[in-house]
Short mmCIF file of C-alpha atoms in Angstrom, two decimals:
data_model
loop_
_atom_site.label_atom_id
_atom_site.label_comp_id
_atom_site.label_asym_id
_atom_site.label_seq_id
_atom_site.Cartn_x
_atom_site.Cartn_y
_atom_site.Cartn_z
CA UNK A 6 9.43 12.70 15.70
CA UNK A 7 6.36 15.00 17.06
CA UNK A 8 4.08 12.12 14.30
CA UNK A 9 6.11 9.75 14.94
CA UNK A 10 6.18 9.33 18.76
CA UNK A 11 1.71 10.20 18.06
CA UNK A 12 1.55 7.79 15.65
CA UNK A 13 3.23 5.19 18.26
CA UNK A 14 0.29 6.22 21.24
CA UNK A 15 -1.88 5.51 18.28
CA UNK A 16 -0.75 1.70 17.89
CA UNK A 17 -3.33 -1.65 18.32
CA UNK A 18 -6.54 1.15 17.04
CA UNK A 19 -8.41 1.17 14.59
CA UNK A 20 -7.37 3.11 11.28
CA UNK A 21 -7.74 4.00 8.12
CA UNK A 22 -4.66 4.69 5.73
CA UNK A 23 -5.33 6.17 2.28
CA UNK A 24 -2.73 6.00 0.17
CA UNK A 25 -1.61 8.66 -2.89
CA UNK A 26 -2.58 5.98 -6.03
CA UNK A 27 -6.47 5.99 -4.50
CA UNK A 28 -6.16 2.13 -2.81
CA UNK A 29 -7.78 2.84 0.86
CA UNK A 30 -7.05 0.42 3.69
CA UNK A 31 -8.58 0.64 7.10
CA UNK A 32 -6.43 -2.18 9.92
CA UNK A 33 -5.02 -2.51 13.45
CA UNK A 34 -2.11 0.07 14.03
CA UNK A 35 0.92 -2.96 14.46
CA UNK A 36 3.96 -0.16 13.60
CA UNK A 37 5.47 2.64 13.21
CA UNK A 38 9.04 3.86 12.38
CA UNK A 39 10.83 7.54 11.87
CA UNK A 40 9.49 7.36 8.32
CA UNK A 41 5.92 7.20 9.31
CA UNK A 42 6.45 3.64 6.77
CA UNK A 43 2.84 1.66 8.55
CA UNK A 44 2.62 -2.06 9.45
CA UNK A 45 -1.22 -2.91 9.74
CA UNK A 46 -2.38 -6.02 10.82
CA UNK A 47 -5.96 -7.59 10.00
CA UNK A 48 -6.10 -5.05 7.28
CA UNK A 49 -9.19 -4.95 5.69
CA UNK A 50 -9.78 -3.25 1.24
CA UNK A 51 -12.43 -0.10 1.82
CA UNK A 52 -13.49 -0.74 -2.14
CA UNK A 53 -12.79 -4.51 -1.91
CA UNK A 54 -14.26 -5.78 -5.55
CA UNK A 55 -11.60 -2.75 -7.35
CA UNK A 56 -8.84 -4.39 -5.79
CA UNK A 57 -9.70 -8.25 -6.39
CA UNK A 58 -5.63 -8.98 -6.19
CA UNK A 59 -5.51 -8.08 -2.21
CA UNK A 60 -8.50 -10.36 -1.06
CA UNK A 61 -6.09 -13.16 0.69
CA UNK A 62 -3.74 -9.73 2.33
CA UNK A 63 -4.59 -9.63 6.20
CA UNK A 64 -1.16 -7.52 6.64
CA UNK A 65 1.11 -5.59 5.88
CA UNK A 66 3.54 -2.76 5.55
CA UNK A 67 3.37 0.84 3.69
CA UNK A 68 5.65 2.55 2.35
CA UNK A 69 5.38 6.41 4.50
CA UNK A 70 6.24 7.86 1.01
CA UNK A 71 2.77 6.80 -0.29
CA UNK A 72 0.26 7.54 2.43
CA UNK A 73 -2.13 10.54 1.82
CA UNK A 74 -4.65 10.07 4.94
CA UNK A 75 -4.15 8.34 8.25
CA UNK A 76 -8.18 8.03 8.64
CA UNK A 77 -8.82 7.96 12.70
CA UNK A 78 -11.57 6.53 15.00
CA UNK A 79 -12.95 10.51 17.07
CA UNK A 80 -12.07 9.60 20.33
CA UNK A 81 -8.74 8.54 18.67
CA UNK A 82 -7.52 11.93 19.76
CA UNK A 83 -7.06 14.17 22.58
CA UNK A 84 -6.21 17.30 20.73
CA UNK A 85 -4.98 19.61 23.79
CA UNK A 86 -2.43 17.09 23.93
CA UNK A 87 -1.17 17.13 20.81
CA UNK A 88 -1.69 21.27 20.66
CA UNK A 89 0.74 21.34 23.61
CA UNK A 90 3.24 18.88 21.88
CA UNK A 91 3.54 20.77 18.87
CA UNK A 92 3.62 24.43 20.61
CA UNK A 93 6.79 22.81 22.77
CA UNK A 94 7.84 21.45 19.38
CA UNK A 95 7.37 24.38 17.42
CA UNK A 96 9.29 26.63 20.19
CA UNK A 97 12.01 24.18 20.41
CA UNK A 98 12.53 22.98 16.78
CA UNK B 21 2.14 11.87 25.02
CA UNK B 22 4.52 10.08 25.89
CA UNK B 23 8.83 11.43 24.27
CA UNK B 24 10.76 8.93 22.94
CA UNK B 25 13.10 6.73 25.33
CA UNK B 26 16.17 5.38 24.11
CA UNK B 27 14.57 2.30 23.65
CA UNK B 28 12.75 4.02 20.68
CA UNK B 29 15.69 4.65 18.88
CA UNK B 30 15.35 0.63 17.75
CA UNK B 31 11.91 0.85 17.01
CA UNK B 32 10.84 0.61 13.21
CA UNK B 33 8.76 -1.06 11.34
CA UNK B 34 10.98 -3.61 10.26
CA UNK B 35 10.71 -6.37 6.68
CA UNK B 36 12.01 -8.95 9.14
CA UNK B 37 8.96 -10.78 9.89
CA UNK B 38 8.35 -9.97 6.20
CA UNK B 39 11.51 -12.16 5.21
CA UNK B 40 11.14 -15.97 3.29
CA UNK B 41 7.41 -15.44 3.30
CA UNK B 42 5.66 -14.69 -0.45
CA UNK B 43 4.14 -11.58 -0.30
CA UNK B 44 2.13 -9.16 -2.87
CA UNK B 45 4.12 -6.10 -3.84
CA UNK B 46 1.89 -3.17 -5.20
CA UNK B 47 4.49 -0.40 -7.13
CA UNK B 48 3.54 3.11 -8.25
CA UNK B 49 3.31 2.13 -11.65
CA UNK B 50 0.18 0.02 -10.60
CA UNK B 51 2.05 -3.65 -11.72
CA UNK B 52 1.87 -6.05 -8.47
CA UNK B 53 4.42 -8.54 -8.44
CA UNK B 54 4.17 -11.92 -6.08
CA UNK B 55 7.73 -13.44 -4.83
CA UNK B 56 9.67 -14.64 -1.20
CA UNK B 57 11.13 -12.03 0.44
CA UNK B 58 14.81 -12.49 0.35
CA UNK B 59 16.02 -9.55 1.54
CA UNK B 60 15.05 -5.31 2.54
CA UNK B 61 16.91 -2.62 3.49
CA UNK B 62 15.95 1.13 5.15
CA UNK B 63 14.97 2.26 1.96
CA UNK B 64 12.33 -0.86 1.03
CA UNK B 65 14.20 -2.26 -1.58
CA UNK B 66 14.24 -5.78 -1.80
CA UNK B 67 14.97 -8.57 -3.54
CA UNK B 68 11.65 -10.89 -4.71
CA UNK B 69 12.50 -14.62 -5.61
CA UNK B 70 10.67 -16.43 -7.94
CA UNK B 71 8.98 -13.18 -8.41
CA UNK B 72 6.22 -13.26 -10.72
CA UNK B 73 3.96 -10.09 -12.14
CA UNK B 74 0.25 -11.07 -11.78
CA UNK B 75 -1.79 -8.88 -14.77
CA UNK B 76 -5.04 -8.18 -13.45
CA UNK B 77 -7.28 -7.25 -17.10
CA UNK B 78 -11.35 -7.32 -15.83
CA UNK B 79 -12.33 -10.94 -14.51
CA UNK B 80 -9.16 -11.90 -16.19
CA UNK B 81 -5.53 -12.67 -14.37
CA UNK B 82 -2.19 -14.06 -15.82
CA UNK B 83 1.18 -14.53 -14.04
CA UNK B 84 4.29 -13.80 -15.42
CA UNK B 85 7.38 -15.18 -14.25
CA UNK B 86 10.25 -12.26 -14.14
CA UNK B 87 12.84 -14.84 -11.88
CA UNK B 88 14.96 -13.30 -9.14
CA UNK B 89 14.16 -9.64 -8.90
CA UNK B 90 15.77 -6.26 -7.37
CA UNK B 91 13.14 -3.83 -6.71
CA UNK B 92 13.97 0.14 -5.27
CA UNK B 93 12.15 0.89 -2.19
CA UNK B 94 11.36 4.02 -4.11
CA UNK B 95 8.75 2.80 -6.21
CA UNK B 96 7.06 0.45 -3.88
CA UNK B 97 3.63 1.38 -2.56
CA UNK B 98 2.30 -1.89 -0.38
CA UNK B 99 4.10 -4.83 0.96
CA UNK B 100 1.08 -7.32 1.37
CA UNK B 101 1.75 -10.52 3.06
CA UNK B 102 -0.64 -13.22 1.37
CA UNK B 103 -2.64 -15.42 4.10
CA UNK B 104 -1.44 -18.83 2.79
CA UNK B 105 -5.17 -20.03 4.61
CA UNK B 106 -7.80 -17.85 2.08
CA UNK B 107 -7.80 -17.46 -1.49
CA UNK B 108 -5.37 -15.66 -3.34
CA UNK B 109 -8.25 -14.09 -5.74
CA UNK B 110 -11.82 -14.36 -5.83
CA UNK B 111 -13.43 -17.51 -7.33
CA UNK B 112 -15.00 -16.14 -10.44
CA UNK B 113 -11.60 -14.71 -11.68
CA UNK B 114 -10.49 -16.52 -14.47
CA UNK B 115 -6.74 -17.58 -15.35
CA UNK B 116 -5.17 -16.71 -18.98
CA UNK B 117 -2.11 -17.82 -20.80
CA UNK B 118 0.43 -14.20 -21.08
CA UNK B 119 -0.46 -13.60 -24.64
CA UNK B 120 -4.58 -13.30 -24.51
CA UNK B 121 -4.14 -11.17 -20.84
CA UNK B 122 -1.44 -9.04 -23.13
CA UNK B 123 -3.95 -8.39 -25.67
CA UNK B 124 -6.91 -7.32 -22.72
CA UNK B 125 -4.44 -5.16 -21.76
CA UNK B 126 -4.13 -3.22 -25.65
CA UNK B 127 -7.67 -3.76 -25.71
CA UNK B 128 -8.59 -2.06 -22.20
CA UNK B 129 -5.88 0.80 -23.47
CA UNK B 130 -7.64 1.37 -26.98
CA UNK B 131 -10.95 1.26 -25.00
CA UNK B 132 -9.61 4.35 -22.80
CA UNK B 133 -7.79 6.23 -26.01
CA UNK B 134 -11.05 6.68 -27.76
CA UNK B 135 -12.42 7.05 -23.93
CA UNK B 136 -9.77 10.61 -23.95
CA UNK B 137 -9.97 11.46 -28.04
CA UNK B 138 -13.59 11.43 -27.81
CA UNK B 139 -14.08 13.66 -24.60
CA UNK B 140 -11.01 15.63 -26.19
CA UNK B 141 -13.33 16.50 -29.51
CA UNK B 142 -15.92 17.52 -26.90
CA UNK B 143 -13.22 19.76 -25.37
CA UNK B 144 -14.35 23.23 -27.58
CA UNK B 145 -18.35 22.59 -26.54
CA UNK B 146 -17.12 23.51 -22.93
CA UNK B 147 -19.29 22.26 -20.67
CA UNK B 148 -17.85 22.54 -17.24
#
């Protein structure tokens, strides 16, 4: 539940999602769920020329199981709060 | 950071907003399916009506009609909403027939196989 709660805090921020098939999409995080499925809005593919079929896609749903990385804005992370939450989760779980 | 409240149990990235819309579905095997979403579930299983597979080889493309499709969610990579005001494909791309795109696919496969076999022949050199 920790990362689900963490991503909920990031809704509205711009993130870049890199998928296991090497496709990378930049967009505004619209929503996330317990499976860490991600919905992005205002999407742009990072390497547009390599993926011509994606040229008109602006909103998308990404299945959580295919995400490799979620790249965040450097100021999007409060490391201390994340540390505390992780310690609490480790103690409780 | 806040913790999950009672209302968050209902928070989900729902595909409901994509119902009855023309979508692009990327599959794990690299295929691109287009169609209208008629149904989905919690596993991202989906029913696409009027589905077609868009095969792209270089600057050539072809839409192969498939009909009514049920997609198992584990194969889904991405479901994208197509913006009707934008061109689905860059203008330089050329639409061709199914037989022509199959020929182009075979040519691409043969080129990749040739590259692979040449690399294998060079392996004994142990250059890396």
